[in-house]
Coordinates of C-alpha atoms in Angstrom, one line a residue:
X1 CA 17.3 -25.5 -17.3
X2 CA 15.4 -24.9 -14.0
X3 CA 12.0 -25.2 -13.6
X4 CA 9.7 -21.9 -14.1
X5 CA 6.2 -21.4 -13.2
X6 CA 3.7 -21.1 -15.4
X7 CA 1.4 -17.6 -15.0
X8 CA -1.3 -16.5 -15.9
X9 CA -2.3 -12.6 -16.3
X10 CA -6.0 -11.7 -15.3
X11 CA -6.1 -8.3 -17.1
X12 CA -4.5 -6.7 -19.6
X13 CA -4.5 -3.3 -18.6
X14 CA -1.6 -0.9 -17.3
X15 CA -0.2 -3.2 -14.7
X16 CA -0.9 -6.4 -16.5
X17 CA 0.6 -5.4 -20.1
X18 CA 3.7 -4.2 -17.4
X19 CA 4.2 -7.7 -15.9
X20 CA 3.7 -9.5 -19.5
X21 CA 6.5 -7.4 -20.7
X22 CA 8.8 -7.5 -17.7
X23 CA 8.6 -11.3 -17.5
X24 CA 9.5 -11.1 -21.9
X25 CA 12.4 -9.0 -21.3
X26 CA 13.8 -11.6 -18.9
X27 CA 13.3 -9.7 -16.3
X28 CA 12.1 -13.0 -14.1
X29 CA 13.9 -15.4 -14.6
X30 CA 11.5 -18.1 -13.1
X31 CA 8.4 -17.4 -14.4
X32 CA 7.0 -17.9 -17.8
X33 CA 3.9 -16.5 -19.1
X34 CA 1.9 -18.6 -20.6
X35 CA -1.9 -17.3 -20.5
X36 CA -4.0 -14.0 -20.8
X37 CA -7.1 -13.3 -20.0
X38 CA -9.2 -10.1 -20.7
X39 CA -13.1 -9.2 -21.1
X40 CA -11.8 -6.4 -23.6
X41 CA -11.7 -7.6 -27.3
X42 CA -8.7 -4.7 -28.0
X43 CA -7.0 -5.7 -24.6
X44 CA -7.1 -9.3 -26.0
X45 CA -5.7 -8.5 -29.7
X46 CA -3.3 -6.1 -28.1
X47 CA -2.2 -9.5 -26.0
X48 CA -1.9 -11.8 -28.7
X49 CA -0.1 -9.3 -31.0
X50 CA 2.7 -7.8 -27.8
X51 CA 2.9 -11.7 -26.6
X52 CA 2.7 -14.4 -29.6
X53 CA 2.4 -18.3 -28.5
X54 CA 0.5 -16.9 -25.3
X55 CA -2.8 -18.7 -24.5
X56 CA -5.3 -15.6 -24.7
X57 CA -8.6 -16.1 -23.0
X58 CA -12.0 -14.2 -22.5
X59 CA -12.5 -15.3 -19.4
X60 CA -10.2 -15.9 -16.4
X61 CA -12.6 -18.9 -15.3
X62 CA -11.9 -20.6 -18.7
X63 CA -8.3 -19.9 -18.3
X64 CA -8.3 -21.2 -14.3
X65 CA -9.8 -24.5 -15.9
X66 CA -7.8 -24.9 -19.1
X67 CA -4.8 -26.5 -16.9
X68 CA -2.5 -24.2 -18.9
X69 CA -1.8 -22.2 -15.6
X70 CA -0.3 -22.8 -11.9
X71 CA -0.4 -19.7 -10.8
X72 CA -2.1 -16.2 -11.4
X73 CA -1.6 -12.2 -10.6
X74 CA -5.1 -10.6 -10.8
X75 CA -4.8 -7.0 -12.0
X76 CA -8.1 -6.3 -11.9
X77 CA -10.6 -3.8 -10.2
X78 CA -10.4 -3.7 -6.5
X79 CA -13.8 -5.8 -6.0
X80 CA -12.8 -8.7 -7.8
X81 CA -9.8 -9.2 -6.4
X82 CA -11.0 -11.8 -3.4
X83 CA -13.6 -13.7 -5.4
X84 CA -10.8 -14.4 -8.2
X85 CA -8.0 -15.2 -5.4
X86 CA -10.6 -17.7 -4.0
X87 CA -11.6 -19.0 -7.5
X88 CA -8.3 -19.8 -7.9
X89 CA -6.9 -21.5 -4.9
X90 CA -10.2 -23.3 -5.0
X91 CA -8.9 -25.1 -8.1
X92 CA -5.3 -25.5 -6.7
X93 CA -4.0 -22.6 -8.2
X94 CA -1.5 -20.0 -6.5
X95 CA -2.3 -16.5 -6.3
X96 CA -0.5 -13.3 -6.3
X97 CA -3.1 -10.0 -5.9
X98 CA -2.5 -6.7 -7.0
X99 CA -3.0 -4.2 -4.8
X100 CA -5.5 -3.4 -2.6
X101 CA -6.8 -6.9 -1.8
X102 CA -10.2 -5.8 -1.8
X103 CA -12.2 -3.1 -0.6
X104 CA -13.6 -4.1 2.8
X105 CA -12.4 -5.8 5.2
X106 CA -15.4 -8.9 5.1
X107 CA -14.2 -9.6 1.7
X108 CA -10.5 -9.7 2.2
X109 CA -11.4 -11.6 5.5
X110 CA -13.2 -14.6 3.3
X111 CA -10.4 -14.4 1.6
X112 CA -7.5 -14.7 4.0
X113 CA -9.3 -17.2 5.5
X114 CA -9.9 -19.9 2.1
X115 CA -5.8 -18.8 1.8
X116 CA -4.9 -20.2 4.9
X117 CA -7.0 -23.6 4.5
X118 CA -4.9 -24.0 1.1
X119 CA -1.1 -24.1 3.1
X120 CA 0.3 -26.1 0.0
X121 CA -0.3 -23.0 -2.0
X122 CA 1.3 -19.8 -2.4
X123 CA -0.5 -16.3 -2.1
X124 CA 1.1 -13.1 -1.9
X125 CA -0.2 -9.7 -2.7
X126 CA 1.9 -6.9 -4.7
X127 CA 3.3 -5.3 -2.4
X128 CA 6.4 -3.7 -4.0
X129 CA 7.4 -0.6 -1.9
X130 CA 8.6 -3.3 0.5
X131 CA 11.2 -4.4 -1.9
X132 CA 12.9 -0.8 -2.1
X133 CA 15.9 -0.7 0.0
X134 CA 15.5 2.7 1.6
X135 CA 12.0 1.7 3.4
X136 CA 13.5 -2.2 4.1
X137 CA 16.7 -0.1 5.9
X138 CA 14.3 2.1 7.6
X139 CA 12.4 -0.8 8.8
X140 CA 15.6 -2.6 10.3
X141 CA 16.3 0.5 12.1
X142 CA 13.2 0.8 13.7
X143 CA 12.9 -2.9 14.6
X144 CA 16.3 -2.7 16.2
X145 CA 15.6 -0.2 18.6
X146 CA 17.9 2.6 17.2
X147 CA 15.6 5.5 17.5
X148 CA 13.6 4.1 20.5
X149 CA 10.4 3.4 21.0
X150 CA 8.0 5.5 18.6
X151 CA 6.7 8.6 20.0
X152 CA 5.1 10.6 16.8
X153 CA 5.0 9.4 13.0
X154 CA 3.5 11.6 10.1
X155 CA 3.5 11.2 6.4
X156 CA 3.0 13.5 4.1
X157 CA 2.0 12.2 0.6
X158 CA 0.4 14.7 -1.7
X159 CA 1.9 13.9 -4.6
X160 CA -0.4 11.8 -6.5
X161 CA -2.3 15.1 -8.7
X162 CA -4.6 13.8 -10.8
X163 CA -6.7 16.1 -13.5
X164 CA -10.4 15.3 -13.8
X165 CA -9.9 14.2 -17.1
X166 CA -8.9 11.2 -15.6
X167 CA -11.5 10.2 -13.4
X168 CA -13.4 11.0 -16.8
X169 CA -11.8 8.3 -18.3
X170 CA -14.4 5.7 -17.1
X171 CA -17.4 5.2 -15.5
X172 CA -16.1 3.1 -12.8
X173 CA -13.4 5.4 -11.7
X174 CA -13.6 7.5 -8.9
X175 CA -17.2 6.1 -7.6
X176 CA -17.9 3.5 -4.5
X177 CA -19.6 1.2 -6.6
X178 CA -17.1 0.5 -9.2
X179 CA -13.3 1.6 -7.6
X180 CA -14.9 1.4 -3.9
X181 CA -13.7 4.4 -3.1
X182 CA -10.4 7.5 -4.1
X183 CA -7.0 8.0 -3.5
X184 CA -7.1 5.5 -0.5
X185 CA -8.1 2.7 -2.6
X186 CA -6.5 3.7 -5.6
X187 CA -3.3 6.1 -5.1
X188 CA -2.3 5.8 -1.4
X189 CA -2.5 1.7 -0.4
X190 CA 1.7 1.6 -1.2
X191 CA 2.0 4.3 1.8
X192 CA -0.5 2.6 4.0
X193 CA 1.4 -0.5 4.0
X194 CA 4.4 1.2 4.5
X195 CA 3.3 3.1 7.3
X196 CA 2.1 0.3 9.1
X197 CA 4.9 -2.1 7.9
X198 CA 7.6 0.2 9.5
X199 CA 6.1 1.7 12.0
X200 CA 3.1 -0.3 13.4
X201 CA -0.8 -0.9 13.4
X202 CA -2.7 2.1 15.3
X203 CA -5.0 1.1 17.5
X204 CA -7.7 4.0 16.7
X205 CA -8.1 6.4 14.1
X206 CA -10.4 9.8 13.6
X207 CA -10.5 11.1 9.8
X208 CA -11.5 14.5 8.0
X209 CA -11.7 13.7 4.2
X210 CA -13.0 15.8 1.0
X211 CA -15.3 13.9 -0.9
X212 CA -15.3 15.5 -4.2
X213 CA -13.5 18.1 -2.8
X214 CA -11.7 19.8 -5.5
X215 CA -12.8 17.2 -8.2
X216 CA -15.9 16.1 -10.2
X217 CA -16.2 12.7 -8.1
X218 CA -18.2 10.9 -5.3
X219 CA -14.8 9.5 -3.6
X220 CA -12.4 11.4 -1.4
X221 CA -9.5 13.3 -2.9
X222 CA -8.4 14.6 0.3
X223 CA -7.3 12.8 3.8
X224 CA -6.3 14.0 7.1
X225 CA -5.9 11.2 9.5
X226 CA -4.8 10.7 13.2
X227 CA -3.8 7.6 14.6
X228 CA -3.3 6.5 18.4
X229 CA -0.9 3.8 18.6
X230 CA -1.5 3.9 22.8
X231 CA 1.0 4.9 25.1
X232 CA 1.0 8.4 24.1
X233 CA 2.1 7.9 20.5
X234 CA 0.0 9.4 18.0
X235 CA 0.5 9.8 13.8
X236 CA -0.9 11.9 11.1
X237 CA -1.7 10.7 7.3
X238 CA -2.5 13.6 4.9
X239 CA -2.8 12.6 1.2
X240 CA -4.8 14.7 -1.8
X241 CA -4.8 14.3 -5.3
X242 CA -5.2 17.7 -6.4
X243 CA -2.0 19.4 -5.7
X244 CA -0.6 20.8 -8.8
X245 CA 2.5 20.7 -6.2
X246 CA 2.5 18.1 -4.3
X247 CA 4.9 17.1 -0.7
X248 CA 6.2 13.4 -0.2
X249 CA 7.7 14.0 3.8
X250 CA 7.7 10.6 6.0
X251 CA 8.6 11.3 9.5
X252 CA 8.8 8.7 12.3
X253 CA 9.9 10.4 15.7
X254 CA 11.7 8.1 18.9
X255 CA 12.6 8.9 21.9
X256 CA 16.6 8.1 20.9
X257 CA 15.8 9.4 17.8
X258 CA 14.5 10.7 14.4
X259 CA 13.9 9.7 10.5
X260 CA 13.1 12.2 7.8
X261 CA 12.3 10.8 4.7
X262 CA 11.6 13.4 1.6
X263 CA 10.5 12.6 -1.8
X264 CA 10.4 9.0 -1.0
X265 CA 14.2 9.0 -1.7
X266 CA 16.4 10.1 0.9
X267 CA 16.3 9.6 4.6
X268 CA 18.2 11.5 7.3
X269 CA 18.6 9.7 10.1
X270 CA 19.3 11.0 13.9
X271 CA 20.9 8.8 16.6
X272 CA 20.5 10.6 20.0
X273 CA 23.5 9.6 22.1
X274 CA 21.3 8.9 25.0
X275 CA 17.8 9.1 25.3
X276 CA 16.0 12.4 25.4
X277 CA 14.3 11.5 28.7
X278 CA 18.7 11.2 29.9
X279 CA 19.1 14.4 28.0
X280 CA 16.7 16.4 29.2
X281 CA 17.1 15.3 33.1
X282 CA 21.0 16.2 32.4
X283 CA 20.4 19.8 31.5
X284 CA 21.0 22.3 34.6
X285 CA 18.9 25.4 34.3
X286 CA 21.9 27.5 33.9
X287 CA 22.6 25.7 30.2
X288 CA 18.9 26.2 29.3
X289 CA 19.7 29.2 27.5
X290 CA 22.6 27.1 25.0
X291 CA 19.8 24.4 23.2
X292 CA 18.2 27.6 21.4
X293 CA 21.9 29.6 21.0
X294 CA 25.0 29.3 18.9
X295 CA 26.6 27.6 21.9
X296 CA 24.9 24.8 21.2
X297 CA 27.5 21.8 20.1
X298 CA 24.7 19.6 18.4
X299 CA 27.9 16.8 18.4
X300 CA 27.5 16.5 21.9
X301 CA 24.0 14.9 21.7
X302 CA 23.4 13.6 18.2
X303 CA 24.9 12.1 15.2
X304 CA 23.3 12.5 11.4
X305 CA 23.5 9.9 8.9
X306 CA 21.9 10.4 5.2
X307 CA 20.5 7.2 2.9
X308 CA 19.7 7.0 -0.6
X309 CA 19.2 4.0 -2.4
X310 CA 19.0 3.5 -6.4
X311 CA 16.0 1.3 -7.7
X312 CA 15.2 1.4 -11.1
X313 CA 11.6 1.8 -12.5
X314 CA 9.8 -1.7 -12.8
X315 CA 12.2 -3.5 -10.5
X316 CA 10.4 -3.3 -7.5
X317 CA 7.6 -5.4 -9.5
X318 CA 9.6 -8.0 -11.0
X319 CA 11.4 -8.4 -7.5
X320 CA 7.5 -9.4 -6.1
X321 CA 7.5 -11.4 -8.9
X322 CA 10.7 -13.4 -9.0
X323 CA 10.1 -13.7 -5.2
X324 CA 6.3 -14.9 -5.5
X325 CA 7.8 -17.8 -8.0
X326 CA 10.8 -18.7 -5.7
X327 CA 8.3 -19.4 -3.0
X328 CA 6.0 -21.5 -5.2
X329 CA 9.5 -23.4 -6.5
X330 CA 11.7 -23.8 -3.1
X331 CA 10.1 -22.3 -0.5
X332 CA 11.7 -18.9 -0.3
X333 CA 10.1 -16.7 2.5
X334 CA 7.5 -14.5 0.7
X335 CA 8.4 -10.4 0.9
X336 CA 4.5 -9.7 1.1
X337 CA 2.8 -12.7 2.2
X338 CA -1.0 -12.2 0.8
X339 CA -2.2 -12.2 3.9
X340 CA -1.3 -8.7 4.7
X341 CA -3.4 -7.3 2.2
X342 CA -5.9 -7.0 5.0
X343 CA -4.1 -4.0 7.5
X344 CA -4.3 -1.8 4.7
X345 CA -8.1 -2.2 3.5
X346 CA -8.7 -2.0 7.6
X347 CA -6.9 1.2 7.8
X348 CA -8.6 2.6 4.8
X349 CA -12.1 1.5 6.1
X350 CA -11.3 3.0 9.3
X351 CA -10.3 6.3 7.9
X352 CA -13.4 6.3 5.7
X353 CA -15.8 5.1 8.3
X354 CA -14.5 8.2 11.1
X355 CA -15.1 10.4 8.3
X356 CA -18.3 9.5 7.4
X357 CA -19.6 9.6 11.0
X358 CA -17.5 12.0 12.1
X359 CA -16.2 9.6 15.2
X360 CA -13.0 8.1 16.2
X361 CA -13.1 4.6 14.9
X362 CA -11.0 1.3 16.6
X363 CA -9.3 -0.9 14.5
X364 CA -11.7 -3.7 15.1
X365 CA -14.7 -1.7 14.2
X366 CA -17.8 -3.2 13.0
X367 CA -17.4 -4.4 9.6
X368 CA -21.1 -4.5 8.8
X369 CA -21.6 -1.0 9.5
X370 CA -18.9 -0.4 7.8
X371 CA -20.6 -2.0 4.8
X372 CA -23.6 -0.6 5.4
X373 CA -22.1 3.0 5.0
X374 CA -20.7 2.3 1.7
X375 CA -23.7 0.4 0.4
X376 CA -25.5 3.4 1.1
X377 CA -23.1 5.4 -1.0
X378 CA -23.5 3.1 -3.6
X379 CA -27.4 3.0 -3.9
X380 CA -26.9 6.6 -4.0
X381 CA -25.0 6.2 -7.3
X382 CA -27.2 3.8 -8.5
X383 CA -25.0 2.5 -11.2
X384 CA -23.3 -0.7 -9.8
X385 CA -24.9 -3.4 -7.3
X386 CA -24.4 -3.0 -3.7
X387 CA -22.1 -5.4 -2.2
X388 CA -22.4 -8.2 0.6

């Protein structure tokens, strides 16, 4: 029988009770899990009773040192995600974060940087849109060139409503101190990545955001941002997470071409048959009059092609999985190498920075004024310790 790895869960909460059960279904095939660990004396019980002949622990330190483990997924709150990854590696231990890495940028940073003086070991973050094979197909068409060089993206993601009973569900939620911040941090870092995976890193963004908006909360539940990619191409990233009906409407305009994405589903793609700099010097001023008429013969400049992909629910994860072990076992090229994790917090502290100054902010803003800014929001609070 080939070799599995042995994993540890930190936390036994939504997403780690999901990976525990997708790895006992047999689900992964080359991963075994052999150790839980969970402050939360229920969590724990719950653990032992789902998962018999797991090692259950109190404390992910204890399990790090108990040798029973050679590799880890922390699904933990956002802030503990770097000093856990480090604690790990530190002891020779591979590491696969749930998403976000972190909250800022200084403490994903530290921890990019311990990563990459541990080469021997694997570390990966869960990043498991990139596995679905409508956004890796829109990826390979942008990379190849098919719809030209990117002129305008926007994305449209309102679709994560949330009621305040469940920011009410805990004290942490929905507060800088203890989530770090709202439906960047929490709903929205899938779309980030994928925004930036497909379509590029902006060079500068400028932010309007609700905080508390149309909920009982500190944290934003409302985004409108606008990137500059340079060269003239600019984007727009609107999420919320208080519309009863919410939009999910990707676009990402070239100038050979077009993709429309709705509902996170289906894509239509346009190929222009030339460029539309070649189109438009080829119209006379005597055909002006036939784009906007029914002599229009949309053959002659454009073909359509529609994509839908099947995934099933809780594939995408075990995929990240599977693929996280493969590269501790063989070497297999990692989907989401953990060093990623980083472009998303940046974007996300970039947003939150413009809108909390009201400027337009580069992508290599000033990370301790960016800390600053949210220590301030969290002394306001005064409920959690500021952070350094």
């Amino acid at each position: 029988m080939s070799r599995k790895v042995r994993l540890g869960i930190v936390g036994f909460g939504n997403q780690g009770s999901q990976y525990a059960a997708l790895v006992a279904d047999g689900r992964v095939p080359n991963i075994d899990v052999v150790a839980i660990a969970d402050t939360d004396p229920g969590r724990r019980s719950l653990a032992a009773e789902r998962h018999p002949g797991v090692a259950v622990f109190d404390d992910y330190a204890t399990m790090l040192e108990s040798g029973a483990v050679e590799a880890v997924v922390t699904t933990v709150p956002h802030y503990l995600h770097p000093q856990m990854g480090i604690q790990a590696l530190e002891r020779g231990i591979h590491v696969l974060v749930e998403k976000p890495a972190g909250v800022y940028t200084k403490q994903v940073r530290e921890l990019n940087e311990f990563a990459a003086s541990k080469p021997e070991l694997t570390f990966a973050i869960m990043f498991n849109q990139r596995t679905n094979p409508l956004y890796r197909r829109l990826k390979e068409i942008v990379e190849s060139g098919e719809i030209g060089a990117i002129r305008r993206t926007n994305w449209i993601i309102t679709t994560w409503y949330r009621p305040q009973a469940y920011y009410d569900q805990s004290d942490w939620r929905a507060t800088w101190g203890g989530e770090g911040g709202g439906v960047l941090v929490n709903q929205a870092p899938h779309n980030l990545d994928l925004w930036q995976w497909i379509c590029g890193v902006p060079q500068r963004v400028f932010a309007k955001a609700g905080f508390g908006f149309r909920r009982s909360i500190n944290v934003e539940d409302e985004v409108v941002a606008v990137v500059d990619y340079g060269g003239g191409a600019t984007g727009t990233f609107t999420t919320a997470t208080h519309e009863l009906v919410g939009t999910d409407r990707f676009e990402i305009t070239g100038d050979a071409g077009k993709i429309v994405v709705t509902d996170s589903k289906t894509a239509v793609v346009t190929r222009y048959r030339r460029s539309e700099q070649e189109i438009n010097a080829s119209i006379p001023t005597e055909d002006i009059w036939k784009m906007t008429s029914d002599q229009f013969d949309p053959n002659e400049y454009y073909t359509h092609e529609t994509l839908e992909f099947d995934t099933a629910w809780g594939g995408q994860h075990a995929t990240v999985l599977e693929n996280f072990a493969a590269n501790i076992l063989d070497g297999t090229p990692l989907i989401a190498p953990g060093s990623d994790g980083i472009l998303g917090v940046r974007l996300a502290n970039a947003i939150h920075l413009s809108a909390w100054t009201g400027k337009e902010v580069p992508m290599d803003f000033d990370e301790g004024e960016f800390l600053a800014e949210l220590n301030k929001r969290i002394a306001e609070e005064g409920i959690f310790p500021q952070r350094s």
